[in-house]
Short mmCIF file of C-alpha atoms and ligand atoms in Angstrom, two decimals:
data_model
loop_
_atom_site.label_atom_id
_atom_site.label_comp_id
_atom_site.label_asym_id
_atom_site.label_seq_id
_atom_site.Cartn_x
_atom_site.Cartn_y
_atom_site.Cartn_z
CA MET A 1 125.49 8.52 83.79
CA SER A 2 126.77 11.86 82.57
CA GLY A 3 129.08 14.52 83.90
CA GLN A 4 131.83 12.29 85.17
CA ASN A 5 135.52 13.24 85.55
CA ILE A 6 137.38 11.07 83.08
CA VAL A 7 141.04 10.84 82.14
CA VAL A 8 141.89 9.39 78.72
CA ILE A 9 145.43 8.05 78.59
CA GLY A 10 147.02 8.48 75.10
CA ALA A 11 146.38 11.11 72.48
CA GLY A 12 146.62 9.00 69.32
CA ILE A 13 143.60 8.48 67.10
CA VAL A 14 141.94 6.18 69.66
CA GLY A 15 142.44 8.59 72.62
CA ALA A 16 141.50 11.67 70.57
CA THR A 17 138.29 10.25 69.19
CA THR A 18 137.39 8.83 72.66
CA ALA A 19 137.93 12.19 74.29
CA LEU A 20 135.69 13.85 71.66
CA ALA A 21 132.93 11.23 72.03
CA LEU A 22 132.99 11.48 75.89
CA GLN A 23 132.94 15.27 75.72
CA ARG A 24 129.83 15.11 73.56
CA ASP A 25 128.17 13.23 76.31
CA GLY A 26 128.86 16.04 78.77
CA HIS A 27 131.77 14.48 80.70
CA LYS A 28 134.62 16.51 82.02
CA VAL A 29 137.57 14.97 80.13
CA ILE A 30 141.30 15.33 80.53
CA LEU A 31 143.33 13.86 77.66
CA ILE A 32 146.89 13.05 78.66
CA ASP A 33 149.91 12.06 76.57
CA ARG A 34 153.50 11.74 77.73
CA GLU A 35 154.77 13.31 74.50
CA GLY A 36 151.96 15.49 73.26
CA PRO A 37 149.25 14.59 70.74
CA CYS A 38 149.85 12.07 67.93
CA ALA A 39 153.28 10.93 69.00
CA GLY A 40 152.68 7.29 68.02
CA ALA A 41 151.32 5.15 65.15
CA SER A 42 148.48 7.58 64.32
CA PHE A 43 150.94 10.00 62.75
CA GLY A 44 152.42 8.12 59.86
CA ASN A 45 150.09 5.39 58.70
CA ALA A 46 148.57 4.85 55.22
CA GLY A 47 145.31 6.67 56.15
CA ALA A 48 143.02 4.01 54.69
CA ILE A 49 139.64 3.55 56.35
CA VAL A 50 138.88 0.01 55.20
CA ASN A 51 135.19 -0.19 55.85
CA ALA A 52 133.98 -3.68 56.64
CA SER A 53 137.52 -5.12 56.69
CA CYS A 54 137.25 -8.68 57.98
CA ALA A 55 140.43 -10.63 57.34
CA PRO A 56 142.50 -11.03 60.51
CA THR A 57 146.28 -11.12 60.14
CA ALA A 58 146.49 -14.74 61.30
CA MET A 59 144.94 -16.67 58.41
CA PRO A 60 145.22 -20.34 57.45
CA GLY A 61 148.61 -20.99 55.91
CA ILE A 62 150.19 -17.84 57.41
CA VAL A 63 153.08 -19.92 58.70
CA PHE A 64 154.10 -20.78 55.13
CA ASP A 65 153.63 -17.15 54.03
CA VAL A 66 155.90 -15.98 56.83
CA LEU A 67 158.55 -18.58 56.01
CA ARG A 68 158.40 -17.62 52.35
CA MET A 69 158.76 -13.94 53.21
CA ILE A 70 161.56 -14.33 55.71
CA GLY A 71 163.85 -15.73 53.04
CA ARG A 72 163.27 -12.90 50.54
CA PRO A 73 165.60 -9.95 50.26
CA LEU A 74 162.65 -7.50 50.28
CA SER A 75 160.79 -9.33 53.02
CA PRO A 76 158.02 -7.27 54.55
CA PHE A 77 158.24 -9.34 57.72
CA THR A 78 161.17 -9.36 60.18
CA ILE A 79 161.92 -10.46 63.77
CA ARG A 80 165.07 -9.02 65.21
CA LEU A 81 167.04 -11.94 66.54
CA SER A 82 167.52 -10.30 70.02
CA TYR A 83 163.75 -9.86 70.32
CA PHE A 84 162.86 -13.42 69.27
CA PRO A 85 162.54 -14.89 72.77
CA ARG A 86 160.19 -12.00 73.80
CA ALA A 87 158.09 -12.40 70.65
CA LEU A 88 157.85 -16.20 70.84
CA PRO A 89 154.81 -16.48 73.13
CA TRP A 90 152.89 -13.96 70.98
CA MET A 91 153.86 -15.89 67.83
CA LEU A 92 152.61 -19.15 69.27
CA ARG A 93 149.27 -17.57 70.16
CA PHE A 94 149.19 -16.01 66.71
CA LEU A 95 149.71 -19.43 65.08
CA ASN A 96 146.90 -20.80 67.19
CA GLU A 97 144.62 -18.04 65.92
CA SER A 98 145.35 -19.11 62.34
CA ARG A 99 143.26 -22.30 62.75
CA ARG A 100 140.17 -22.13 60.58
CA SER A 101 137.69 -22.17 63.42
CA ARG A 102 139.47 -19.28 65.11
CA VAL A 103 139.80 -17.33 61.86
CA TYR A 104 136.03 -17.50 61.25
CA ALA A 105 135.34 -16.21 64.77
CA ASN A 106 138.00 -13.49 64.55
CA ALA A 107 136.78 -12.33 61.18
CA LYS A 108 133.14 -12.14 62.39
CA ASN A 109 134.25 -10.12 65.44
CA LEU A 110 136.48 -7.82 63.46
CA HIS A 111 133.70 -7.22 60.95
CA ALA A 112 131.27 -6.42 63.76
CA LEU A 113 133.50 -3.40 64.50
CA THR A 114 134.56 -2.38 61.00
CA LYS A 115 131.21 -2.60 59.25
CA THR A 116 130.20 0.88 60.48
CA ALA A 117 133.70 2.34 60.50
CA ALA A 118 133.05 4.97 57.82
CA ASP A 119 129.73 6.03 59.32
CA SER A 120 131.39 6.39 62.71
CA TRP A 121 133.85 8.85 61.22
CA TYR A 122 131.07 10.98 59.91
CA THR A 123 129.15 10.71 63.18
CA LEU A 124 132.13 12.30 64.97
CA ILE A 125 133.30 14.91 62.54
CA SER A 126 130.76 15.61 59.74
CA ASP A 127 129.80 18.94 61.31
CA THR A 128 133.44 20.15 61.39
CA SER A 129 136.05 21.26 58.88
CA LEU A 130 138.04 18.04 59.66
CA VAL A 131 135.77 16.27 57.17
CA ASP A 132 137.79 18.04 54.45
CA LEU A 133 140.69 15.62 55.25
CA LEU A 134 138.51 12.66 54.24
CA ARG A 135 138.09 11.42 50.62
CA PRO A 136 135.87 8.62 49.39
CA ALA A 137 138.39 6.02 48.37
CA ASP A 138 137.79 2.27 47.86
CA TRP A 139 140.65 -0.03 48.92
CA LEU A 140 142.49 -1.54 45.99
CA LYS A 141 144.90 -4.48 46.12
CA VAL A 142 146.76 -5.44 42.95
CA TYR A 143 148.41 -8.76 42.04
CA GLU A 144 151.16 -9.42 39.46
CA SER A 145 150.61 -13.18 39.29
CA ASP A 146 147.84 -15.78 39.34
CA ALA A 147 149.62 -17.39 42.24
CA SER A 148 149.53 -14.29 44.41
CA PHE A 149 145.89 -13.71 43.59
CA SER A 150 144.91 -17.26 44.34
CA ARG A 151 146.20 -16.75 47.91
CA THR A 152 143.23 -14.39 48.48
CA ALA A 153 140.80 -17.29 48.15
CA PHE A 154 140.23 -17.62 51.84
CA ALA A 155 139.88 -13.86 52.44
CA ARG A 156 137.28 -13.77 49.66
CA LEU A 157 135.45 -16.66 51.28
CA LEU A 158 135.32 -14.68 54.51
CA MET A 159 134.01 -11.63 52.64
CA ASP A 160 131.34 -13.73 50.92
CA LYS A 161 130.27 -15.23 54.26
CA LEU A 162 130.02 -11.81 55.95
CA GLY A 163 128.47 -10.05 52.98
CA VAL A 164 131.31 -7.63 52.43
CA PRO A 165 131.01 -6.07 48.97
CA TYR A 166 134.09 -6.39 46.71
CA GLU A 167 134.96 -6.63 43.04
CA ILE A 168 137.50 -8.70 41.22
CA LEU A 169 139.24 -6.77 38.46
CA ASP A 170 141.03 -7.94 35.35
CA PRO A 171 144.03 -6.02 33.99
CA ALA A 172 141.85 -3.58 32.11
CA GLY A 173 139.72 -2.99 35.18
CA VAL A 174 142.85 -2.13 37.24
CA GLN A 175 144.06 0.26 34.51
CA ASP A 176 140.60 1.90 34.30
CA LEU A 177 140.69 2.74 37.97
CA GLU A 178 144.32 3.77 38.21
CA PRO A 179 145.69 4.45 34.64
CA ARG A 180 149.20 5.47 35.99
CA LEU A 181 149.91 2.05 37.38
CA ALA A 182 152.29 -0.01 35.19
CA PRO A 183 150.33 -2.64 33.13
CA ILE A 184 151.89 -5.44 35.13
CA PHE A 185 148.91 -6.39 37.30
CA LYS A 186 146.93 -9.46 36.28
CA HIS A 187 144.30 -9.05 38.97
CA GLY A 188 142.80 -6.47 41.29
CA LEU A 189 140.57 -6.73 44.42
CA LEU A 190 138.46 -3.65 45.21
CA VAL A 191 136.75 -3.34 48.54
CA ARG A 192 134.00 -0.72 48.39
CA ASP A 193 132.83 2.10 50.69
CA GLY A 194 136.26 3.05 51.98
CA LEU A 195 137.73 6.47 52.82
CA LEU A 196 141.20 7.95 52.70
CA ILE A 197 142.52 10.36 55.36
CA ILE A 198 144.81 12.58 53.31
CA ASN A 199 146.90 13.54 56.37
CA PRO A 200 146.45 11.24 59.43
CA GLY A 201 148.71 13.39 61.60
CA LYS A 202 146.77 16.50 60.78
CA MET A 203 143.50 14.68 61.38
CA THR A 204 144.50 13.37 64.82
CA ARG A 205 145.86 16.72 65.93
CA GLY A 206 142.84 18.43 64.48
CA MET A 207 140.64 16.25 66.64
CA VAL A 208 142.59 17.15 69.76
CA ASP A 209 142.28 20.85 68.78
CA LEU A 210 138.54 20.43 68.30
CA PHE A 211 138.32 18.79 71.73
CA LEU A 212 140.28 21.76 73.24
CA SER A 213 138.09 24.32 71.44
CA ARG A 214 135.01 22.68 73.03
CA GLY A 215 136.44 23.11 76.50
CA GLY A 216 138.50 19.90 76.91
CA ARG A 217 141.89 19.81 78.64
CA LEU A 218 145.10 18.32 77.26
CA GLN A 219 147.96 17.67 79.63
CA ARG A 220 151.45 16.37 79.00
CA PHE A 221 151.62 13.64 81.51
CA ALA A 222 153.16 10.16 81.56
CA ALA A 223 150.83 7.67 83.27
CA GLU A 224 153.26 5.45 85.18
CA ARG A 225 151.45 4.19 88.23
CA LEU A 226 147.72 3.66 88.75
CA GLU A 227 146.27 3.71 92.24
CA ILE A 228 142.83 2.23 92.24
CA GLY A 229 140.64 3.42 95.07
CA THR A 230 137.00 2.77 95.97
CA ASP A 231 135.82 6.21 94.83
CA ASN A 232 138.43 7.20 92.34
CA ILE A 233 141.60 6.33 90.45
CA VAL A 234 144.81 8.27 90.92
CA ILE A 235 147.27 8.37 88.06
CA HIS A 236 150.86 9.10 88.97
CA ASP A 237 153.79 10.26 86.92
CA GLN A 238 157.20 10.83 88.48
CA SER A 239 156.26 14.01 90.29
CA ASP A 240 152.60 14.68 89.84
CA SER A 241 149.22 12.97 90.09
CA LEU A 242 145.69 13.23 88.58
CA SER A 243 142.49 11.90 90.05
CA ALA A 244 139.50 10.68 88.04
CA GLU A 245 136.26 8.82 88.50
CA LYS A 246 137.08 6.71 85.44
CA ILE A 247 140.01 6.27 83.12
CA VAL A 248 140.26 5.04 79.53
CA ILE A 249 143.48 3.27 78.69
CA ALA A 250 144.09 4.19 75.04
CA ALA A 251 147.89 4.25 75.01
CA GLY A 252 148.31 2.10 71.90
CA ALA A 253 151.30 -0.26 71.93
CA TRP A 254 152.26 1.00 75.41
CA SER A 255 149.01 -0.11 77.09
CA ARG A 256 150.24 -3.53 78.30
CA ASP A 257 151.94 -2.40 81.51
CA LEU A 258 149.00 -0.12 82.42
CA ALA A 259 146.51 -3.02 81.97
CA LEU A 260 148.83 -5.21 84.10
CA GLN A 261 148.43 -2.79 86.97
CA VAL A 262 144.66 -3.23 86.74
CA GLY A 263 145.17 -6.98 86.96
CA ASP A 264 145.05 -7.96 83.29
CA ARG A 265 147.95 -9.78 81.61
CA VAL A 266 147.23 -8.98 77.97
CA PRO A 267 149.37 -10.40 75.07
CA LEU A 268 149.90 -7.06 73.45
CA ASP A 269 152.97 -6.65 71.28
CA THR A 270 153.95 -4.21 68.53
CA GLU A 271 154.14 -4.85 64.85
CA ARG A 272 156.39 -1.98 63.85
CA GLY A 273 155.78 -0.42 60.46
CA TYR A 274 157.49 2.20 58.33
CA HIS A 275 156.78 4.94 55.88
CA LEU A 276 158.80 6.85 53.30
CA MET A 277 157.42 10.06 51.77
CA LEU A 278 157.91 10.82 48.13
CA PRO A 279 157.34 14.31 46.61
CA VAL A 280 153.86 15.78 46.36
CA SER A 281 154.02 15.69 42.56
CA SER A 282 153.85 11.86 42.84
CA SER A 283 150.68 12.02 44.88
CA ALA A 284 148.65 13.09 41.87
CA LEU A 285 149.43 9.78 40.15
CA LEU A 286 146.91 7.83 42.24
CA THR A 287 143.35 8.50 43.30
CA ARG A 288 143.25 6.03 46.20
CA PRO A 289 145.56 3.88 48.38
CA VAL A 290 146.85 0.91 46.40
CA MET A 291 148.50 -2.14 47.91
CA SER A 292 151.03 -4.23 46.01
CA ALA A 293 150.10 -7.68 47.26
CA ASP A 294 153.33 -9.20 45.86
CA ASN A 295 155.60 -6.80 47.73
CA SER A 296 153.31 -5.97 50.68
CA PHE A 297 153.51 -2.25 50.55
CA VAL A 298 150.86 0.49 50.13
CA LEU A 299 151.16 3.68 48.10
CA SER A 300 148.82 6.30 49.53
CA PRO A 301 148.25 9.67 47.89
CA MET A 302 148.44 12.20 50.73
CA ASP A 303 148.23 15.97 50.68
CA GLU A 304 151.94 16.32 51.51
CA GLY A 305 153.24 13.62 49.14
CA LEU A 306 152.91 10.07 48.09
CA ARG A 307 153.36 7.79 51.15
CA LEU A 308 154.89 4.35 50.86
CA THR A 309 154.04 2.28 53.94
CA SER A 310 155.22 -1.19 54.66
CA GLN A 311 156.77 -3.76 56.99
CA VAL A 312 155.87 -5.83 59.98
CA GLU A 313 158.87 -5.79 62.28
CA PHE A 314 159.02 -7.43 65.69
CA ALA A 315 161.68 -5.65 67.66
CA GLY A 316 159.85 -4.23 70.71
CA LEU A 317 159.04 -0.67 71.64
CA ASP A 318 162.54 0.67 72.17
CA ALA A 319 164.84 -0.65 69.47
CA ALA A 320 166.19 1.92 66.96
CA PRO A 321 164.37 2.00 63.61
CA ASP A 322 165.92 0.37 60.60
CA TYR A 323 164.88 2.40 57.59
CA SER A 324 166.90 0.32 55.13
CA ARG A 325 164.00 -2.04 54.41
CA VAL A 326 161.48 0.64 53.49
CA ARG A 327 164.17 2.30 51.33
CA SER A 328 164.84 -0.95 49.56
CA LEU A 329 161.19 -0.89 48.30
CA ILE A 330 161.72 2.18 46.10
CA PRO A 331 162.67 0.21 42.95
CA ALA A 332 159.56 -1.91 43.39
CA ALA A 333 157.42 1.20 43.85
CA LYS A 334 158.93 2.71 40.67
CA ARG A 335 158.15 -0.51 38.82
CA MET A 336 154.56 -0.34 40.04
CA LEU A 337 154.07 3.39 39.36
CA PRO A 338 156.72 4.40 36.79
CA GLY A 339 155.88 8.11 36.91
CA ILE A 340 156.94 8.64 40.56
CA ASP A 341 159.69 10.96 41.61
CA THR A 342 161.78 8.74 43.95
CA ALA A 343 163.46 11.58 45.90
CA GLU A 344 163.02 10.67 49.57
CA GLN A 345 161.32 13.41 51.58
CA SER A 346 161.28 11.79 54.99
CA VAL A 347 161.09 8.37 56.73
CA TRP A 348 159.20 7.33 59.85
CA MET A 349 158.58 4.30 62.08
CA GLY A 350 155.47 3.67 64.15
CA CYS A 351 154.31 0.94 66.61
CA ARG A 352 151.06 -0.86 65.67
CA PRO A 353 149.45 -2.17 68.84
CA SER A 354 148.59 -5.82 68.08
CA LEU A 355 147.04 -8.81 69.73
CA PRO A 356 147.38 -12.27 68.23
CA ASP A 357 143.71 -12.47 67.19
CA SER A 358 143.67 -9.04 65.42
CA LEU A 359 140.94 -7.77 67.77
CA PRO A 360 141.34 -4.82 70.11
CA VAL A 361 140.83 -4.94 73.82
CA LEU A 362 137.67 -3.02 74.39
CA GLY A 363 135.30 -2.43 77.29
CA PHE A 364 135.33 -2.35 81.08
CA ALA A 365 138.30 -4.01 82.75
CA PRO A 366 136.97 -7.34 84.16
CA LYS A 367 138.31 -6.51 87.65
CA CYS A 368 137.56 -2.76 87.84
CA ASP A 369 134.64 -0.86 86.43
CA ARG A 370 136.47 2.42 86.80
CA VAL A 371 138.81 1.44 83.96
CA ILE A 372 137.80 1.11 80.33
CA TYR A 373 140.17 -0.37 77.79
CA SER A 374 140.50 0.70 74.16
CA PHE A 375 143.76 -0.48 72.69
CA GLY A 376 145.20 -3.05 70.33
CA HIS A 377 143.75 -1.68 67.11
CA GLN A 378 146.62 -3.29 65.12
CA HIS A 379 146.61 -2.51 61.35
CA LEU A 380 143.19 -0.81 61.57
CA GLY A 381 143.41 1.96 64.18
CA MET A 382 142.53 4.69 61.74
CA THR A 383 139.58 2.63 60.50
CA LEU A 384 138.40 1.76 64.03
CA GLY A 385 139.23 4.84 66.15
CA PRO A 386 135.81 6.57 65.93
CA ARG A 387 133.84 3.27 66.05
CA THR A 388 135.54 2.14 69.29
CA ALA A 389 135.30 5.66 70.75
CA LEU A 390 131.49 5.60 70.29
CA ILE A 391 131.31 2.22 71.96
CA THR A 392 133.37 3.51 74.91
CA ALA A 393 131.08 6.48 75.20
CA ASP A 394 128.02 4.28 75.18
CA LEU A 395 129.49 2.06 77.94
CA ILE A 396 130.36 4.99 80.20
CA ALA A 397 126.91 6.55 79.61
CA GLY A 398 125.19 3.24 80.47
CA ARG A 399 123.77 2.97 76.89
CA ASP A 400 123.64 -0.31 75.06
CA PRO A 401 126.44 -0.24 72.46
CA ASN A 402 124.53 -2.82 70.38
CA ILE A 403 127.44 -5.17 70.05
CA ASP A 404 128.51 -8.23 72.04
CA LEU A 405 131.69 -7.09 73.66
CA ARG A 406 132.80 -10.47 75.08
CA PRO A 407 135.17 -11.22 72.16
CA TYR A 408 137.19 -8.11 73.02
CA ARG A 409 137.57 -8.72 76.75
CA ALA A 410 141.01 -8.27 78.25
CA ASP A 411 140.85 -11.75 79.80
CA ARG A 412 139.88 -13.62 76.63
CA PHE A 413 143.26 -15.30 76.19
C1 FAD B 501 153.04 1.81 58.60
C2 FAD B 501 151.63 1.73 59.21
C3 FAD B 501 150.55 1.86 58.34
C4 FAD B 501 149.23 1.82 58.79
N1 FAD B 501 148.19 2.02 57.98
C5 FAD B 501 146.91 2.06 58.43
C6 FAD B 501 145.82 2.22 57.60
O1 FAD B 501 145.97 2.50 56.41
N2 FAD B 501 144.56 2.21 58.10
C7 FAD B 501 144.32 1.94 59.45
O2 FAD B 501 143.17 1.89 59.84
N3 FAD B 501 145.38 1.79 60.29
C8 FAD B 501 146.69 1.81 59.86
N4 FAD B 501 147.73 1.60 60.68
C9 FAD B 501 147.44 1.30 62.10
C10 FAD B 501 147.15 2.59 62.93
O3 FAD B 501 148.12 3.59 62.63
C11 FAD B 501 147.19 2.26 64.42
O4 FAD B 501 146.35 1.12 64.69
C12 FAD B 501 146.65 3.45 65.24
O5 FAD B 501 147.38 4.62 64.93
C13 FAD B 501 146.79 3.13 66.74
O6 FAD B 501 146.28 4.24 67.41
P1 FAD B 501 146.36 4.43 68.99
O7 FAD B 501 145.77 5.72 69.31
O8 FAD B 501 145.88 3.21 69.60
O9 FAD B 501 147.94 4.43 69.28
P2 FAD B 501 149.12 5.62 68.99
O10 FAD B 501 148.74 6.38 67.85
O11 FAD B 501 150.36 4.88 69.02
O12 FAD B 501 148.92 6.51 70.26
C14 FAD B 501 149.29 6.14 71.55
C15 FAD B 501 149.61 7.43 72.33
O13 FAD B 501 149.74 7.05 73.73
C16 FAD B 501 150.79 7.82 74.26
N5 FAD B 501 151.26 7.07 75.47
C17 FAD B 501 151.83 5.85 75.52
N6 FAD B 501 152.05 5.51 76.82
C18 FAD B 501 151.63 6.50 77.59
C19 FAD B 501 151.56 6.74 78.99
N7 FAD B 501 152.06 5.85 79.81
N8 FAD B 501 151.09 7.91 79.44
C20 FAD B 501 150.58 8.87 78.57
N9 FAD B 501 150.62 8.72 77.27
C21 FAD B 501 151.13 7.55 76.73
C22 FAD B 501 151.85 7.85 73.18
O14 FAD B 501 152.72 8.98 73.34
C23 FAD B 501 150.94 7.99 71.96
O15 FAD B 501 150.75 9.38 71.62
C24 FAD B 501 149.02 1.65 60.19
C25 FAD B 501 150.10 1.59 61.05
C26 FAD B 501 151.41 1.64 60.56
C27 FAD B 501 152.57 1.60 61.53
#
């Protein structure tokens, strides 16, 4: 079915790509955002498109990893004490997902989405100048010790099972790829066929501009109340309303309350993350995003500077950011890449929308076929935005998306 009136809620990467994909199919699309485009996680991430990524966050032994991390001064994982009671149900589900049988299933279902992630990017933007913001860049993780590398054994097993191409590097192999790294890394793991978005904020806003230039409509509008009728859906904010034949809920970490109004209680929480920008001169020191596995941070060479991203913080959507932890990583970054200029340019915090099984919620709402969900893209929203947008467009057009969508249903928990 083409030519429907559709409202997409949320103008992050998921909403922007969805609006573009629906517009291509001839629908009349209104993209709404309560703050304007790219106000959430899509602005400040590491920009890595990790094609064929398959390791969910909940892996066997994660409980010990978390306990080990919590005690460390530079811990990349924190739960604010006041938020602990709210986070507990999510944590218990997360632990349940770390059982081997669940991990295999989650990896398979994650891979089913990510395996065409890079192609999906090109499908959406290869005929536009936005493609200039993409660079071919394999995903490199580096390890200072045998112990930290040996913890990748299960992830490598998953990659072997699913046929994900990767290479194990020795110290010389790491240096060959990234000669400016300090010679402190005993091992490297390189996952092929990735891309880097050199400015995720510019990319997301650029997609919204493209959508507008093709006749789309963007409206600043906070979706607060959904009124589901037989022929339409009315979206209300405090003083205004919008009517649509269908809506797509793509409001990232803020999607839970909207889904609840459609009748789905989804265990969506936010894993907050941070970035710190270093001067543009430091960006030239790397050719790809590199993750320090020992300290759980990524250095990404962006057009406006070298971006250090890190942290998983459970504190809810509204708590004030705590930039001290990302700042405390600067000495470790200097040790990793000695040539960097450590003058801080800016800091940022964003809310990753995460479900305990590392899979998004995707597809028609079980109780209402006027509502399509696309949220919960966790650590991989930049990777998955176009892929999930194309699936949403297929569903609305009545085409077969060629993927079993049951694992991503809102009522799977
Ligand atoms: C530090 C960090 C590093 C990351 N690195 C990577 C990476 O390298 N690769 C990767 O693939 N992913 C990465 N991610 C994850 C990625 O950024 C997210 O998964 C992705 O941005 C989520 O996109 P989204 O569109 O779902 O949500 P958002 O970008 O958060 O957008 C949601 C939008 O919805 C709007 N909104 C919310 N509620 C309403 C409402 N009621 N009405 C109207 N509008 C509303 C908000 O204003 C916002 O603009 C990283 C995340 C972080 C935090």
